[in-house]
Amino acid sequence: ERVLRHMKEMMISRTEQNRPLNSQNVADALQKFSLKKTAVQKGLDALADSGQISFKEYGKQKIYLARQDQFDIPNGEELEEMKKANSKLQEELAEQKKITSEVESEIKGLQSNLTLDEIRSKEARLQSEVQEMEEKLKKLQSGVILVKPEDKKIIEETFSEKTNQWRKRKRMFKELWDNITENSPKDQKEFKEELGLEYDEDVDVNFQPYSEMLASLNKRRKVSR
């Protein structure tokens, strides 16, 4: 019964109907049922002798086939109706997939929204931040000095010193570099990489804004004097 069922299933499921099978093919497929090749061979021979399956001999090997007359074969009109039904089912399947996709997308959108507890937590945090900013604004509007004059002076002097040192070192390096590479046959970019040198631009630093800030600071100092 197991062997016969397998032969019928092979005929129905395979794209090549009535694909011939030898005893080894069947034994491999039915190995999961603990059927050995000898038992499968006996089953195939018994089915062939009883006419439930067909077989052909090629030398010492036998090839077995399921009998096609055991199945209802649709005529041309029935086949055409089956094709139409299949086409309609495919359209319905595509529509269901589309609906499923839309529902899944909606679910993902809902899952990405904040929960009520998360909204309340975020609201409390934002209210706290707003309160802090309002307090700072009130101090500024009331004329309260947030930075002491002596601290401001130290910061401005430090900024001025560091920026001037930066400018000076950039100029010194450029003069030195130009002298070294003036008659050098090496490519300057490759030579720079070989020495492990980095320009400000290589590390996304631009001196110009700091230079402008220093100029503005110096101008303001002159006016205050």
PDB file of N, CA and C in Angstrom, residues 1 15 22 33 36 49 60 67 77 86 88 113 131 137 139-140 145 165 169 176 179-181 187 193-194:
ATOM      1  N   GLU A   1       0.827  -1.205   0.000  1.00  0.00           N
ATOM      2  CA  GLU A   1       0.000   0.000   0.000  1.00  0.00           C
ATOM      3  C   GLU A   1       0.868   1.264   0.000  1.00  0.00           C
ATOM      4  N   THR A  15       6.061  17.153 -12.598  1.00  0.00           N
ATOM      5  CA  THR A  15       5.724  17.874 -13.827  1.00  0.00           C
ATOM      6  C   THR A  15       5.787  16.923 -15.016  1.00  0.00           C
ATOM      7  N   ASN A  22      12.926   3.367 -10.769  1.00  0.00           N
ATOM      8  CA  ASN A  22      13.442   2.029 -10.472  1.00  0.00           C
ATOM      9  C   ASN A  22      13.273   1.759  -8.985  1.00  0.00           C
ATOM     10  N   PHE A  33      10.145   5.552   6.079  1.00  0.00           N
ATOM     11  CA  PHE A  33       9.156   4.640   6.666  1.00  0.00           C
ATOM     12  C   PHE A  33       9.793   3.307   7.071  1.00  0.00           C
ATOM     13  N   LYS A  36      13.082  -1.287   3.547  1.00  0.00           N
ATOM     14  CA  LYS A  36      14.345  -1.604   2.905  1.00  0.00           C
ATOM     15  C   LYS A  36      14.111  -1.875   1.420  1.00  0.00           C
ATOM     16  N   ASP A  49       2.635  -7.533 -10.937  1.00  0.00           N
ATOM     17  CA  ASP A  49       1.973  -8.813 -11.257  1.00  0.00           C
ATOM     18  C   ASP A  49       0.463  -8.678 -11.182  1.00  0.00           C
ATOM     19  N   LYS A  60      18.776  -6.322 -16.992  1.00  0.00           N
ATOM     20  CA  LYS A  60      18.501  -6.858 -15.662  1.00  0.00           C
ATOM     21  C   LYS A  60      17.695  -5.884 -14.800  1.00  0.00           C
ATOM     22  N   ARG A  67       0.021   3.441 -13.500  1.00  0.00           N
ATOM     23  CA  ARG A  67      -0.913   3.312 -14.634  1.00  0.00           C
ATOM     24  C   ARG A  67      -1.759   4.560 -14.745  1.00  0.00           C
ATOM     25  N   GLU A  77     -12.218  20.512 -23.245  1.00  0.00           N
ATOM     26  CA  GLU A  77     -13.141  21.509 -22.685  1.00  0.00           C
ATOM     27  C   GLU A  77     -12.953  21.637 -21.175  1.00  0.00           C
ATOM     28  N   ASN A  86      -8.204  28.395 -12.658  1.00  0.00           N
ATOM     29  CA  ASN A  86      -6.873  28.643 -12.086  1.00  0.00           C
ATOM     30  C   ASN A  86      -6.481  30.111 -12.225  1.00  0.00           C
ATOM     31  N   LYS A  88      -8.528  32.652 -12.416  1.00  0.00           N
ATOM     32  CA  LYS A  88      -9.336  33.420 -11.480  1.00  0.00           C
ATOM     33  C   LYS A  88      -8.793  33.302 -10.053  1.00  0.00           C
ATOM     34  N   ASN A 113       4.221  53.734  16.558  1.00  0.00           N
ATOM     35  CA  ASN A 113       3.698  54.837  17.354  1.00  0.00           C
ATOM     36  C   ASN A 113       4.025  54.641  18.831  1.00  0.00           C
ATOM     37  N   GLN A 131      10.397  74.453  30.973  1.00  0.00           N
ATOM     38  CA  GLN A 131      10.488  75.207  32.220  1.00  0.00           C
ATOM     39  C   GLN A 131      11.904  75.740  32.444  1.00  0.00           C
ATOM     40  N   LEU A 137      15.291  82.384  30.203  1.00  0.00           N
ATOM     41  CA  LEU A 137      14.808  83.556  29.472  1.00  0.00           C
ATOM     42  C   LEU A 137      14.440  84.685  30.434  1.00  0.00           C
ATOM     43  N   LYS A 139      15.740  85.260  33.356  1.00  0.00           N
ATOM     44  CA  LYS A 139      16.987  85.833  33.865  1.00  0.00           C
ATOM     45  C   LYS A 139      17.595  86.801  32.858  1.00  0.00           C
ATOM     46  N   LEU A 140      17.570  86.386  31.582  1.00  0.00           N
ATOM     47  CA  LEU A 140      18.127  87.252  30.535  1.00  0.00           C
ATOM     48  C   LEU A 140      17.308  88.530  30.397  1.00  0.00           C
ATOM     49  N   ILE A 145      23.276  88.868  34.749  1.00  0.00           N
ATOM     50  CA  ILE A 145      24.467  88.479  34.001  1.00  0.00           C
ATOM     51  C   ILE A 145      24.774  87.021  34.315  1.00  0.00           C
ATOM     52  N   GLN A 165      47.849  81.546  17.874  1.00  0.00           N
ATOM     53  CA  GLN A 165      48.835  80.482  17.784  1.00  0.00           C
ATOM     54  C   GLN A 165      48.522  79.550  16.595  1.00  0.00           C
ATOM     55  N   ARG A 169      51.074  79.015  13.483  1.00  0.00           N
ATOM     56  CA  ARG A 169      51.613  77.692  13.166  1.00  0.00           C
ATOM     57  C   ARG A 169      51.225  77.260  11.751  1.00  0.00           C
ATOM     58  N   LEU A 176      57.556  76.285   5.690  1.00  0.00           N
ATOM     59  CA  LEU A 176      58.472  75.149   5.783  1.00  0.00           C
ATOM     60  C   LEU A 176      58.157  74.100   4.718  1.00  0.00           C
ATOM     61  N   ASN A 179      59.227  75.166   1.213  1.00  0.00           N
ATOM     62  CA  ASN A 179      60.679  75.060   1.025  1.00  0.00           C
ATOM     63  C   ASN A 179      61.107  73.612   0.788  1.00  0.00           C
ATOM     64  N   ILE A 180      60.474  72.685   1.523  1.00  0.00           N
ATOM     65  CA  ILE A 180      60.842  71.274   1.404  1.00  0.00           C
ATOM     66  C   ILE A 180      60.419  70.695   0.057  1.00  0.00           C
ATOM     67  N   THR A 181      59.230  71.044  -0.382  1.00  0.00           N
ATOM     68  CA  THR A 181      58.662  70.410  -1.584  1.00  0.00           C
ATOM     69  C   THR A 181      58.910  71.194  -2.859  1.00  0.00           C
ATOM     70  N   ASP A 187      55.166  63.444  -5.415  1.00  0.00           N
ATOM     71  CA  ASP A 187      53.832  64.026  -5.387  1.00  0.00           C
ATOM     72  C   ASP A 187      53.538  64.510  -3.961  1.00  0.00           C
ATOM     73  N   GLU A 193      51.009  62.012   2.957  1.00  0.00           N
ATOM     74  CA  GLU A 193      50.486  60.779   3.556  1.00  0.00           C
ATOM     75  C   GLU A 193      51.622  59.907   4.105  1.00  0.00           C
ATOM     76  N   GLU A 194      52.751  59.902   3.378  1.00  0.00           N
ATOM     77  CA  GLU A 194      53.904  59.111   3.812  1.00  0.00           C
ATOM     78  C   GLU A 194      54.437  59.603   5.156  1.00  0.00           C
TER      79      GLU A 194
END
